[in-house]
mmCIF file of C-alpha atoms in Angstrom:
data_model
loop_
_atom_site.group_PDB
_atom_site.id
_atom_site.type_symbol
_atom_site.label_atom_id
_atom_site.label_comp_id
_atom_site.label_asym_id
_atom_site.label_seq_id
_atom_site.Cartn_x
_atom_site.Cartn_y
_atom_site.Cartn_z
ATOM 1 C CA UNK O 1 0.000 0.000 0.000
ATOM 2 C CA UNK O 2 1.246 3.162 -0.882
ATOM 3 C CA UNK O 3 2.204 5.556 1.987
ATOM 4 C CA UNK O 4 -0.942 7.901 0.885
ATOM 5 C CA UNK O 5 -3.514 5.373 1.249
ATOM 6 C CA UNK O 6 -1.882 4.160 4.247
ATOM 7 C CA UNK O 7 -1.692 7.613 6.236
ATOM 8 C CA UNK O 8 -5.686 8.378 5.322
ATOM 9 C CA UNK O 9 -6.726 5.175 6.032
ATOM 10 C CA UNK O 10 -5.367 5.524 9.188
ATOM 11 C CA UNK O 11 -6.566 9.413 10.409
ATOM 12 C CA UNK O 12 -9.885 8.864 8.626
ATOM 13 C CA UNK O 13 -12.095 5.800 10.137
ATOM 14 C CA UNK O 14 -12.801 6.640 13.462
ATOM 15 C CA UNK O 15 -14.613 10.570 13.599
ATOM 16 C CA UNK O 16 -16.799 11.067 16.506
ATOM 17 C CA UNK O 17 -20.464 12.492 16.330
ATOM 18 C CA UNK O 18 -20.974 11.222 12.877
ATOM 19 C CA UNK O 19 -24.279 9.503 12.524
ATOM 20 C CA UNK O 20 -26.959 8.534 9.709
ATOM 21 C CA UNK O 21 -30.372 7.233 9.981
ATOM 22 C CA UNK O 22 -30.472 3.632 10.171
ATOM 23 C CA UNK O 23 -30.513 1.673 6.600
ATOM 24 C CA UNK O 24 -32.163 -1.084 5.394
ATOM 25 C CA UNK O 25 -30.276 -4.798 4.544
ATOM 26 C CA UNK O 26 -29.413 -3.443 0.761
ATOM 27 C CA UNK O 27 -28.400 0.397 0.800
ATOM 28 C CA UNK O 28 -26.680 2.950 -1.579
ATOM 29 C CA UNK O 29 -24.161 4.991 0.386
ATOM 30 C CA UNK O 30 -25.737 7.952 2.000
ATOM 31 C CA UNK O 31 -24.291 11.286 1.609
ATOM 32 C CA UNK O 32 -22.503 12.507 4.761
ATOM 33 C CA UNK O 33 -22.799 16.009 6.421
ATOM 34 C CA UNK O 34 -18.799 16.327 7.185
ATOM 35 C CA UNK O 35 -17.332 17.881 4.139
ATOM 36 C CA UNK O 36 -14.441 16.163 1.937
ATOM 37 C CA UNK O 37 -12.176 17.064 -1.064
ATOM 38 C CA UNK O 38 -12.275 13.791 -2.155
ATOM 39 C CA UNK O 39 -12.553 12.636 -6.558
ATOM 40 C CA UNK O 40 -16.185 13.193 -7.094
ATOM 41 C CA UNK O 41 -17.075 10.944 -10.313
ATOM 42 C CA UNK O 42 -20.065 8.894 -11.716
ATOM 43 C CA UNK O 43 -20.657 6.106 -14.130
ATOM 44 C CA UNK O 44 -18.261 5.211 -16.646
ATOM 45 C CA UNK O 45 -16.237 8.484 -15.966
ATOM 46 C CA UNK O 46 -15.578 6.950 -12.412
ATOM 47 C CA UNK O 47 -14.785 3.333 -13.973
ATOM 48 C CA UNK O 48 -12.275 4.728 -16.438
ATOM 49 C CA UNK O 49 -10.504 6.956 -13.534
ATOM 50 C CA UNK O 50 -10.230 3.678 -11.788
ATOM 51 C CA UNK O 51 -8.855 1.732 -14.316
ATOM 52 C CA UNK O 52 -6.258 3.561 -15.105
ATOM 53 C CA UNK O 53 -5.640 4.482 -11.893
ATOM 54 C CA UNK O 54 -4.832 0.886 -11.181
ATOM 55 C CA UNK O 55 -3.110 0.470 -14.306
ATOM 56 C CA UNK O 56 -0.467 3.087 -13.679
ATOM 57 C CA UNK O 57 -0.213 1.724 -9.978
ATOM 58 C CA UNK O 58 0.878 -2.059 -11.199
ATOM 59 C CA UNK O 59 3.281 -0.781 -13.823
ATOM 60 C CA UNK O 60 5.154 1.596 -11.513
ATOM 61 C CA UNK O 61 4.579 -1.283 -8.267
ATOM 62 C CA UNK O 62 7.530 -3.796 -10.140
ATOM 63 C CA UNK O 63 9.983 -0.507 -10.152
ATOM 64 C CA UNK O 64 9.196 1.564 -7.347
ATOM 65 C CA UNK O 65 11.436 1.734 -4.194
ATOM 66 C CA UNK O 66 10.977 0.427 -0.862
ATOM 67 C CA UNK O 67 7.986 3.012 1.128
ATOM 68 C CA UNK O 68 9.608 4.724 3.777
ATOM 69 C CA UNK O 69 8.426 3.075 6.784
ATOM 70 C CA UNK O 70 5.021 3.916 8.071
ATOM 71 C CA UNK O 71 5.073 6.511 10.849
ATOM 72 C CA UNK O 72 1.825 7.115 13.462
ATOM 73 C CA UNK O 73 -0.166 10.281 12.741
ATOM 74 C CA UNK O 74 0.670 13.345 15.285
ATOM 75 C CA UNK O 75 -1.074 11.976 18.548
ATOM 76 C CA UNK O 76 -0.742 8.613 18.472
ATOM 77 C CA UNK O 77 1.997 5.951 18.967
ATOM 78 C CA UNK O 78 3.008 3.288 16.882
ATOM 79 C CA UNK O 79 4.707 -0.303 18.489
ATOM 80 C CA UNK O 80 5.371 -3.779 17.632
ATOM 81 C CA UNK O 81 4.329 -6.416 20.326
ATOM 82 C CA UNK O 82 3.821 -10.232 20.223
ATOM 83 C CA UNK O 83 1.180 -12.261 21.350
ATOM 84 C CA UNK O 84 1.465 -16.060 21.741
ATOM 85 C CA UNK O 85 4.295 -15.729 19.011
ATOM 86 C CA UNK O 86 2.094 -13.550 17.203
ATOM 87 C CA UNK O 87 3.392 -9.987 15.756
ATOM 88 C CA UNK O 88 0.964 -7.200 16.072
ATOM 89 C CA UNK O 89 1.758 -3.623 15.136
ATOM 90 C CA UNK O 90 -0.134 -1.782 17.848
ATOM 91 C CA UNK O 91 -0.824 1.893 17.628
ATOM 92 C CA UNK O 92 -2.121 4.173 21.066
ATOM 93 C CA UNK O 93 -3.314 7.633 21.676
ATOM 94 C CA UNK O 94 -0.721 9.718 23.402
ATOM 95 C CA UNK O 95 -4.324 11.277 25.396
ATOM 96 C CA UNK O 96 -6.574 8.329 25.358
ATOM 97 C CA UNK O 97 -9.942 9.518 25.580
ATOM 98 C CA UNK O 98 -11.876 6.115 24.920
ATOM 99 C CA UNK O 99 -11.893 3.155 25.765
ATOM 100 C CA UNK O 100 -12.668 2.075 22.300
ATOM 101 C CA UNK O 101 -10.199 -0.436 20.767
ATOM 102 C CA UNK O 102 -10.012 -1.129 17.156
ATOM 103 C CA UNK O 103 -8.801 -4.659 16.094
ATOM 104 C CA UNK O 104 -8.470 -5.380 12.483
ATOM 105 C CA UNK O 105 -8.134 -8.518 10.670
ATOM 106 C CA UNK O 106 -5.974 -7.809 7.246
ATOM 107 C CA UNK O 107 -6.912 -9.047 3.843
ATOM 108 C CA UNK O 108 -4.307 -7.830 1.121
ATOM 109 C CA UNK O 109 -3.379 -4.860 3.327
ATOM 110 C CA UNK O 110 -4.670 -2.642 6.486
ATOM 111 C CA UNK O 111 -7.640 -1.433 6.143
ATOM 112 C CA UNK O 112 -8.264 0.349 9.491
ATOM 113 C CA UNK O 113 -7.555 3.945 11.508
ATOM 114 C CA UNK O 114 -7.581 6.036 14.685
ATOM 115 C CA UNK O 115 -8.824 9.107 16.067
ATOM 116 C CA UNK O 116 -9.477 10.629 18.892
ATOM 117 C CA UNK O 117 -12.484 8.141 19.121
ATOM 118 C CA UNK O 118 -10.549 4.855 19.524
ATOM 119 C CA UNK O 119 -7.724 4.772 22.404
ATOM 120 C CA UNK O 120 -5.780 1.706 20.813
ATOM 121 C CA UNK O 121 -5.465 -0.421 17.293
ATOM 122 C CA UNK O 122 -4.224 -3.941 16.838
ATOM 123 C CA UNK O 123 -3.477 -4.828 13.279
ATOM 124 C CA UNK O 124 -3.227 -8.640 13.596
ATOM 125 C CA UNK O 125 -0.293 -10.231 11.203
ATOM 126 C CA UNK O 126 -1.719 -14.205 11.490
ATOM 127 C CA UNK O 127 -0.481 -16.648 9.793
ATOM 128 C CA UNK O 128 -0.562 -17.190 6.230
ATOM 129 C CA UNK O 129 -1.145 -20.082 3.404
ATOM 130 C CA UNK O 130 0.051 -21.852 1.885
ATOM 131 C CA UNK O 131 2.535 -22.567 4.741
ATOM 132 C CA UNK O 132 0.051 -22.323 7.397
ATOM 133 C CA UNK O 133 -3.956 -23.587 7.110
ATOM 134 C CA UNK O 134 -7.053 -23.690 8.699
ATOM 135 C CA UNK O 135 -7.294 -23.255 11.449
ATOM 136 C CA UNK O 136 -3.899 -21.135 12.007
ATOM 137 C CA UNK O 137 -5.451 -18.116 11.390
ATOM 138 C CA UNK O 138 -8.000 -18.159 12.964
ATOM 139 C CA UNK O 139 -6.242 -19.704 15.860
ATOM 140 C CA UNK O 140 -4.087 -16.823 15.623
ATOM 141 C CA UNK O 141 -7.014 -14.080 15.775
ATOM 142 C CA UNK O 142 -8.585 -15.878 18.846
ATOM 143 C CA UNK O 143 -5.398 -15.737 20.906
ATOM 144 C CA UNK O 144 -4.882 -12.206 20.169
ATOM 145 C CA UNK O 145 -8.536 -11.610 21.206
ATOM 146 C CA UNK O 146 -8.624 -13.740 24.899
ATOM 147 C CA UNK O 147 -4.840 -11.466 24.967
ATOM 148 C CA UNK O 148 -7.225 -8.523 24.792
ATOM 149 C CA UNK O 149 -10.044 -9.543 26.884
ATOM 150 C CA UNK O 150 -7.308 -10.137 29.454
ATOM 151 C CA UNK O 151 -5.916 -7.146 29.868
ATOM 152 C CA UNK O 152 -9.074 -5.969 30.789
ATOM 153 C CA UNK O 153 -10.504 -4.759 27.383
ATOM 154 C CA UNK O 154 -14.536 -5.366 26.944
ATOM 155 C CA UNK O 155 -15.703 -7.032 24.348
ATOM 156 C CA UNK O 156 -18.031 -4.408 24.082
ATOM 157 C CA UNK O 157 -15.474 -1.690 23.413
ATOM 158 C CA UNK O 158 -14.030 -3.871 20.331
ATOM 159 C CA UNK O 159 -14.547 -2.736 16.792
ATOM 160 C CA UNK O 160 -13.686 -6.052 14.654
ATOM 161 C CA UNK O 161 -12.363 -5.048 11.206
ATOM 162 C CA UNK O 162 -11.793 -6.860 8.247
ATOM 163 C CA UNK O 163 -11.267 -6.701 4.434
ATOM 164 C CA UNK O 164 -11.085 -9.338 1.753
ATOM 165 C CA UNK O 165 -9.837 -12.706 3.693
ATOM 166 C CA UNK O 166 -9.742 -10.515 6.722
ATOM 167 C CA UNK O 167 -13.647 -9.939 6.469
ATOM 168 C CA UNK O 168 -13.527 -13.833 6.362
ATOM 169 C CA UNK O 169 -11.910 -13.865 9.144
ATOM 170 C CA UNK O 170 -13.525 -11.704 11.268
ATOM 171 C CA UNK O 171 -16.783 -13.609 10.932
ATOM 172 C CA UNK O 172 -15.129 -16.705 11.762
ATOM 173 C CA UNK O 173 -13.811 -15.115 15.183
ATOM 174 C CA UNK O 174 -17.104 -13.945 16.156
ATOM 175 C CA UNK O 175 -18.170 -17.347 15.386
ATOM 176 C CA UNK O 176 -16.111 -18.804 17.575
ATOM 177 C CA UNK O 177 -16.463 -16.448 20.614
ATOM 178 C CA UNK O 178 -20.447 -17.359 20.198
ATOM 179 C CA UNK O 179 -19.524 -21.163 19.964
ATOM 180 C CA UNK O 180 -17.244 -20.619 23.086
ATOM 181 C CA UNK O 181 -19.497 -18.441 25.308
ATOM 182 C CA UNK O 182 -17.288 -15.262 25.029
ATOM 183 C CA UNK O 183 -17.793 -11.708 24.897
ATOM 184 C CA UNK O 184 -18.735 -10.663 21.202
ATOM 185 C CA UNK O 185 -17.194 -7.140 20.207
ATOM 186 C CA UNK O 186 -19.533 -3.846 19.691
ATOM 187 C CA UNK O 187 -19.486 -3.820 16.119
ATOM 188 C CA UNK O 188 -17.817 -5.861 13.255
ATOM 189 C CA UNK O 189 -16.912 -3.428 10.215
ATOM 190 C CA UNK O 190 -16.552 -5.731 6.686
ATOM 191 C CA UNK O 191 -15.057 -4.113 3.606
ATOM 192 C CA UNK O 192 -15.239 -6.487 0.618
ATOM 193 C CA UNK O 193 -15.679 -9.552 2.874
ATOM 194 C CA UNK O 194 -14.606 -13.046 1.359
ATOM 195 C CA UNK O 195 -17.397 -15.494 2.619
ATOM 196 C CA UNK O 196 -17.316 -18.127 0.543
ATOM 197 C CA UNK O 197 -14.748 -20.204 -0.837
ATOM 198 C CA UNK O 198 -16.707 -21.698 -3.717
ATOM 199 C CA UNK O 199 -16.624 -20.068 -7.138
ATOM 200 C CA UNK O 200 -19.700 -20.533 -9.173
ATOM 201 C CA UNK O 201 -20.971 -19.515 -12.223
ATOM 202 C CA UNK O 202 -23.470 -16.990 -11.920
ATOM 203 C CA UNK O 203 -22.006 -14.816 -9.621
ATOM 204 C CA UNK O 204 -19.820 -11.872 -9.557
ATOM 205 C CA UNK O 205 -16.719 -13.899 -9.747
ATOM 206 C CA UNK O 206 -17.544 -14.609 -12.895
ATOM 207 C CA UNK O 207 -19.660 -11.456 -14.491
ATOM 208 C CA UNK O 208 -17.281 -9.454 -12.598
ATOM 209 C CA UNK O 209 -13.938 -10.636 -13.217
ATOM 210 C CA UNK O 210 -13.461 -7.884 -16.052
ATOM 211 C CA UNK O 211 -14.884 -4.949 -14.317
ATOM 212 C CA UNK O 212 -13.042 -5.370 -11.063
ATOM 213 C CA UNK O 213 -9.697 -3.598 -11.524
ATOM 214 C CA UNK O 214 -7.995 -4.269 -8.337
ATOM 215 C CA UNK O 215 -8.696 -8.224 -7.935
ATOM 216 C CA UNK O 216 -10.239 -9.272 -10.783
ATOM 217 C CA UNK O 217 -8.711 -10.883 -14.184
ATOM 218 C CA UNK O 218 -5.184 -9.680 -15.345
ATOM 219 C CA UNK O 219 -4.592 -8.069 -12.104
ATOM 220 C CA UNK O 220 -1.343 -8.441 -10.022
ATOM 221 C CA UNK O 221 -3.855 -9.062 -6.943
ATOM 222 C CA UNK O 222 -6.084 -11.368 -8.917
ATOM 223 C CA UNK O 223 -5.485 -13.750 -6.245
ATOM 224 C CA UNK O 224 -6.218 -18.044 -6.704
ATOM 225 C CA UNK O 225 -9.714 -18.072 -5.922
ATOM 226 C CA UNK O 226 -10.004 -21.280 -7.030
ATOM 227 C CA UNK O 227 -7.653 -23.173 -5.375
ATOM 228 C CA UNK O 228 -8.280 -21.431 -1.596
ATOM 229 C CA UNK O 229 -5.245 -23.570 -0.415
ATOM 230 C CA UNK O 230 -6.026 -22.127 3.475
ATOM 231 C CA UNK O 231 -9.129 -24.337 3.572
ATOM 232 C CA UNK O 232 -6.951 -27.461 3.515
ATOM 233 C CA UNK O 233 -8.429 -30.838 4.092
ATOM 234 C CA UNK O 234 -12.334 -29.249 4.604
ATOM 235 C CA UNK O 235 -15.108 -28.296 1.974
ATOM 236 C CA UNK O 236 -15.641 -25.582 0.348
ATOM 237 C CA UNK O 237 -19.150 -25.441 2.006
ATOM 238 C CA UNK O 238 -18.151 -25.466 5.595
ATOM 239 C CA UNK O 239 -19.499 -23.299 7.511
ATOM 240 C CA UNK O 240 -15.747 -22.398 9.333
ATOM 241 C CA UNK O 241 -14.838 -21.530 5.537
ATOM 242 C CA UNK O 242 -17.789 -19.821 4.113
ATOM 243 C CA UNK O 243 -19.736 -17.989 7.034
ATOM 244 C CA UNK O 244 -22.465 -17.669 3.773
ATOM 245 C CA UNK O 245 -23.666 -21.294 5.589
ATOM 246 C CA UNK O 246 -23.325 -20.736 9.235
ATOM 247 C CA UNK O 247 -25.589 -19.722 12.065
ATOM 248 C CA UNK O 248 -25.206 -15.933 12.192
ATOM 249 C CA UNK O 249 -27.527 -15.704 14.907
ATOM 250 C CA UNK O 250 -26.131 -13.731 17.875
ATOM 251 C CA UNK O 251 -23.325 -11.941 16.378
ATOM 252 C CA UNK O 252 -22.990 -8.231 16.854
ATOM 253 C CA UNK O 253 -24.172 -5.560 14.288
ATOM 254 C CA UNK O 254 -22.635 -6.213 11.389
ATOM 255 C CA UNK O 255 -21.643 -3.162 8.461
ATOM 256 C CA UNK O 256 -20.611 -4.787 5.216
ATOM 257 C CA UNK O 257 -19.567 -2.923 2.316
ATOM 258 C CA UNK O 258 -18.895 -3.695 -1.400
ATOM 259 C CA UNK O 259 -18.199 -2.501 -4.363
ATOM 260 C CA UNK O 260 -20.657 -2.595 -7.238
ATOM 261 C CA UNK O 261 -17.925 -3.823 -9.593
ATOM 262 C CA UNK O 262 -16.337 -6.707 -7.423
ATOM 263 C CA UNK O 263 -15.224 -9.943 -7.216
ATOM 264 C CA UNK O 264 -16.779 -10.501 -4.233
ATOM 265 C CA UNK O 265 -20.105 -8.471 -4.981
ATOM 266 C CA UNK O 266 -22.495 -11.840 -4.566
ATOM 267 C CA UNK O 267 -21.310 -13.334 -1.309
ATOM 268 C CA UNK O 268 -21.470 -9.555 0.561
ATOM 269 C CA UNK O 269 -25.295 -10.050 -0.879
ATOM 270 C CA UNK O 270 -25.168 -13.415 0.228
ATOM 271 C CA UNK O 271 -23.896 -12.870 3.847
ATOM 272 C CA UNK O 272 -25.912 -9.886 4.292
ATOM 273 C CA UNK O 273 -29.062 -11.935 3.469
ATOM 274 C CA UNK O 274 -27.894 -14.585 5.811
ATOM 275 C CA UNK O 275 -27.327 -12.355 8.799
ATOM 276 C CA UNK O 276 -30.915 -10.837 8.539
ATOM 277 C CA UNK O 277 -32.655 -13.687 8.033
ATOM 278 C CA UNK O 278 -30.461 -15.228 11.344
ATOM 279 C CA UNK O 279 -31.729 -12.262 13.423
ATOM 280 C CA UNK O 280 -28.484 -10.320 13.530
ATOM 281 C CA UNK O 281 -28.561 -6.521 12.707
ATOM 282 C CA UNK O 282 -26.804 -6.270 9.574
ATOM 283 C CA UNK O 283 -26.282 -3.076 6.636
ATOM 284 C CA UNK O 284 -25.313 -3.671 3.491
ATOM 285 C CA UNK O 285 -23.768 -1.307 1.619
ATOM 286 C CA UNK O 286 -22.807 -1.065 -2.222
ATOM 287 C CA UNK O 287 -20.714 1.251 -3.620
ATOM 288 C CA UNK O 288 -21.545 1.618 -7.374
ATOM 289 C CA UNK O 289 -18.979 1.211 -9.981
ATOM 290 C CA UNK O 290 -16.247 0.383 -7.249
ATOM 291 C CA UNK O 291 -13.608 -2.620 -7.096
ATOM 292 C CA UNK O 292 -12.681 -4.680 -4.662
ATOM 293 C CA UNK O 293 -11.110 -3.151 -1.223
ATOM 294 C CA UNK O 294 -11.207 0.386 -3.202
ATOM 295 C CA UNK O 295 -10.711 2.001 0.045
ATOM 296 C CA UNK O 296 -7.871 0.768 0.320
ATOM 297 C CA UNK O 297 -6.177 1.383 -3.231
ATOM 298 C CA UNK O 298 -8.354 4.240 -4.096
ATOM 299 C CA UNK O 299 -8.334 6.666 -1.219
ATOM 300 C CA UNK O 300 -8.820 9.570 -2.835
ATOM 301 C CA UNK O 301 -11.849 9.039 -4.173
ATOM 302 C CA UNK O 302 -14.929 10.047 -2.345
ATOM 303 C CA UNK O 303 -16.294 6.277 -2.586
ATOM 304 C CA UNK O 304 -13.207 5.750 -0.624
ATOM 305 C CA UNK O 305 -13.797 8.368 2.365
ATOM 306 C CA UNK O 306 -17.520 7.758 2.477
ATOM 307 C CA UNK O 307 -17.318 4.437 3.462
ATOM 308 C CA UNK O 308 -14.687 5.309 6.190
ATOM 309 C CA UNK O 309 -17.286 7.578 7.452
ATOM 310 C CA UNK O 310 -19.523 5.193 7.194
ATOM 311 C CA UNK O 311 -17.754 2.653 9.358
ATOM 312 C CA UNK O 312 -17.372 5.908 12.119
ATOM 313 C CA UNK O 313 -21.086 5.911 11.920
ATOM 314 C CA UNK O 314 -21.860 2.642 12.327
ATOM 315 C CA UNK O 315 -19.815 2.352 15.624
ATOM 316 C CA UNK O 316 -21.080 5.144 16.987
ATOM 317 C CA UNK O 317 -24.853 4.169 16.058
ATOM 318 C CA UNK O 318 -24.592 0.884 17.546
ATOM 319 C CA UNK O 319 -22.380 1.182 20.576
ATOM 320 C CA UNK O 320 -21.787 2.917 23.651
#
């Protein structure tokens, strides 16, 4: 990620005394009252400006120069700790004024941030296929989770993040805290969630796999779909692989957003159907004409900040 995307993603989440009427299971984005400089485009004029966007970024990626390491934003602190053998890069308000903590689950990069509404951030490096999988990762977000709930951290005061595999992953934990009789967190925050590991015809895998320019075919990050080598020995069904065929029941509110042009466009539908009809408060939002984690590689489009607002106004809607 480039240092850009990187620094806004992580000022930019997190604003306090944001908030938006509450939204039905399939939802446009809303427009927001906070103002933003962001790229305002529509229809094909905001395909084309992603496209080549993303073209120029992969030709200059092979050539470009190591980033300069990431450094905090002015406030905050930046650390790296282990848990368990785990690495996390942790990040902490110099003046911690809540006891919110955000913990985010990676997919292809953070996706995540701080203000002065969170007091700490966990960005959770777990272990990766095809060396490690199932259930290492997951194995590895649970122990970094009972590491929080130890030190005194309440479930309640967790946002759960996650993009791509992370979103995947997220689900899975809270999953597992149900399963396990722990504390859920407040909110879990999805951003182009992978929830299933099948690939069929019919979906946005396939009618997709053109129009999304970050993951989708002839992309750098067009990742192997089709062989999902972290679901080992188990089916592509399961229900601790695809969360699409669990019990959702009993999870915490759930925000997941997607982008009208994605990969991964069907299963957000999918798990967003799943989650209402399980009783859990979800909202699903699509982002027209938008790839695959464009918050991420896009940031300066207005798509991009939107939906970080969004996520602000989700936590603050739903907890305390």
């Amino acid at each position: 990620m480039n240092l850009k995307a990187k620094a806004m993603l992580a000022t930019a989440v997190f604003s306090i005394g944001l908030f938006v009427n509450a939204s039905p299971i399939w939802a446009e984005p809303q427009p927001l009252t906070i103002p933003s400089n962001g790229i305002v485009l529509q229809g094909k004029a905001k395909e084309k400006y992603a496209a080549d966007y993303m073209k120029t970024y992969f030709q200059n990626i092979r050539t470009m120069k190591a980033p300069a390491p990431f450094e905090a934003p002015a406030g905050w602190k930046m650390e790296t700790v282990t848990v368990n053998g785990i690495a996390l890069e942790r990040m902490t308000a110099e003046q911690k004024k809540s006891d919110r903590v955000l913990l985010q689950m990676h997919g292809g990069g953070y996706v995540g941030g701080m203000s002065k509404d969170a007091g700490e951030v966990y960005f959770v490096n777990y272990r990766l296929a095809p060396a490690h999988v199932y259930p290492a990762a997951l194995e590895d977000a649970v122990a970094v989770y009972k590491e929080l709930l130890n030190r005194g951290i309440k479930g309640e005061n967790i946002i759960l993040t996650g993009d791509s595999a992370g979103g995947n992953l997220a689900v899975e934990l809270a999953l597992y805290l149900k399963e396990n009789k722990l504390p859920q967190p407040g909110v879990i925050a999805l951003a182009s969630p992978w929830t299933t590991f099948e690939h069929k015809k019919g979906t946005s895998r396939y009618y997709n796999d053109e129009k999304d320019v970050i993951l989708g075919k002839g992309t750098p990050l067009n990742i192997p779909v089709k062989d999902a080598k972290y679901k080992g020995k188990l089916s592509r069904k399961d229900p601790r692989l695809s969360p699409i065929y669990a019990d959702l029941s009993g999870l915490p509110p759930m925000l997941i957003q997607a982008g009208g042009n994605e990969l991964f466009l069907t299963e957000s539908v999918r798990l967003a159907e799943k989650a209402a009809a399980d009783g859990t408060t979800v909202t699903l939002t699509v982002y027209p004409g938008m790839s695959h984690d464009f918050a991420l590689l896009l940031p300066e489009m207005q798509d991009s900040i939107d939906s970080l607002k969004e996520i602000a106004d989700f936590a603050n809607r739903y907890m305390k």
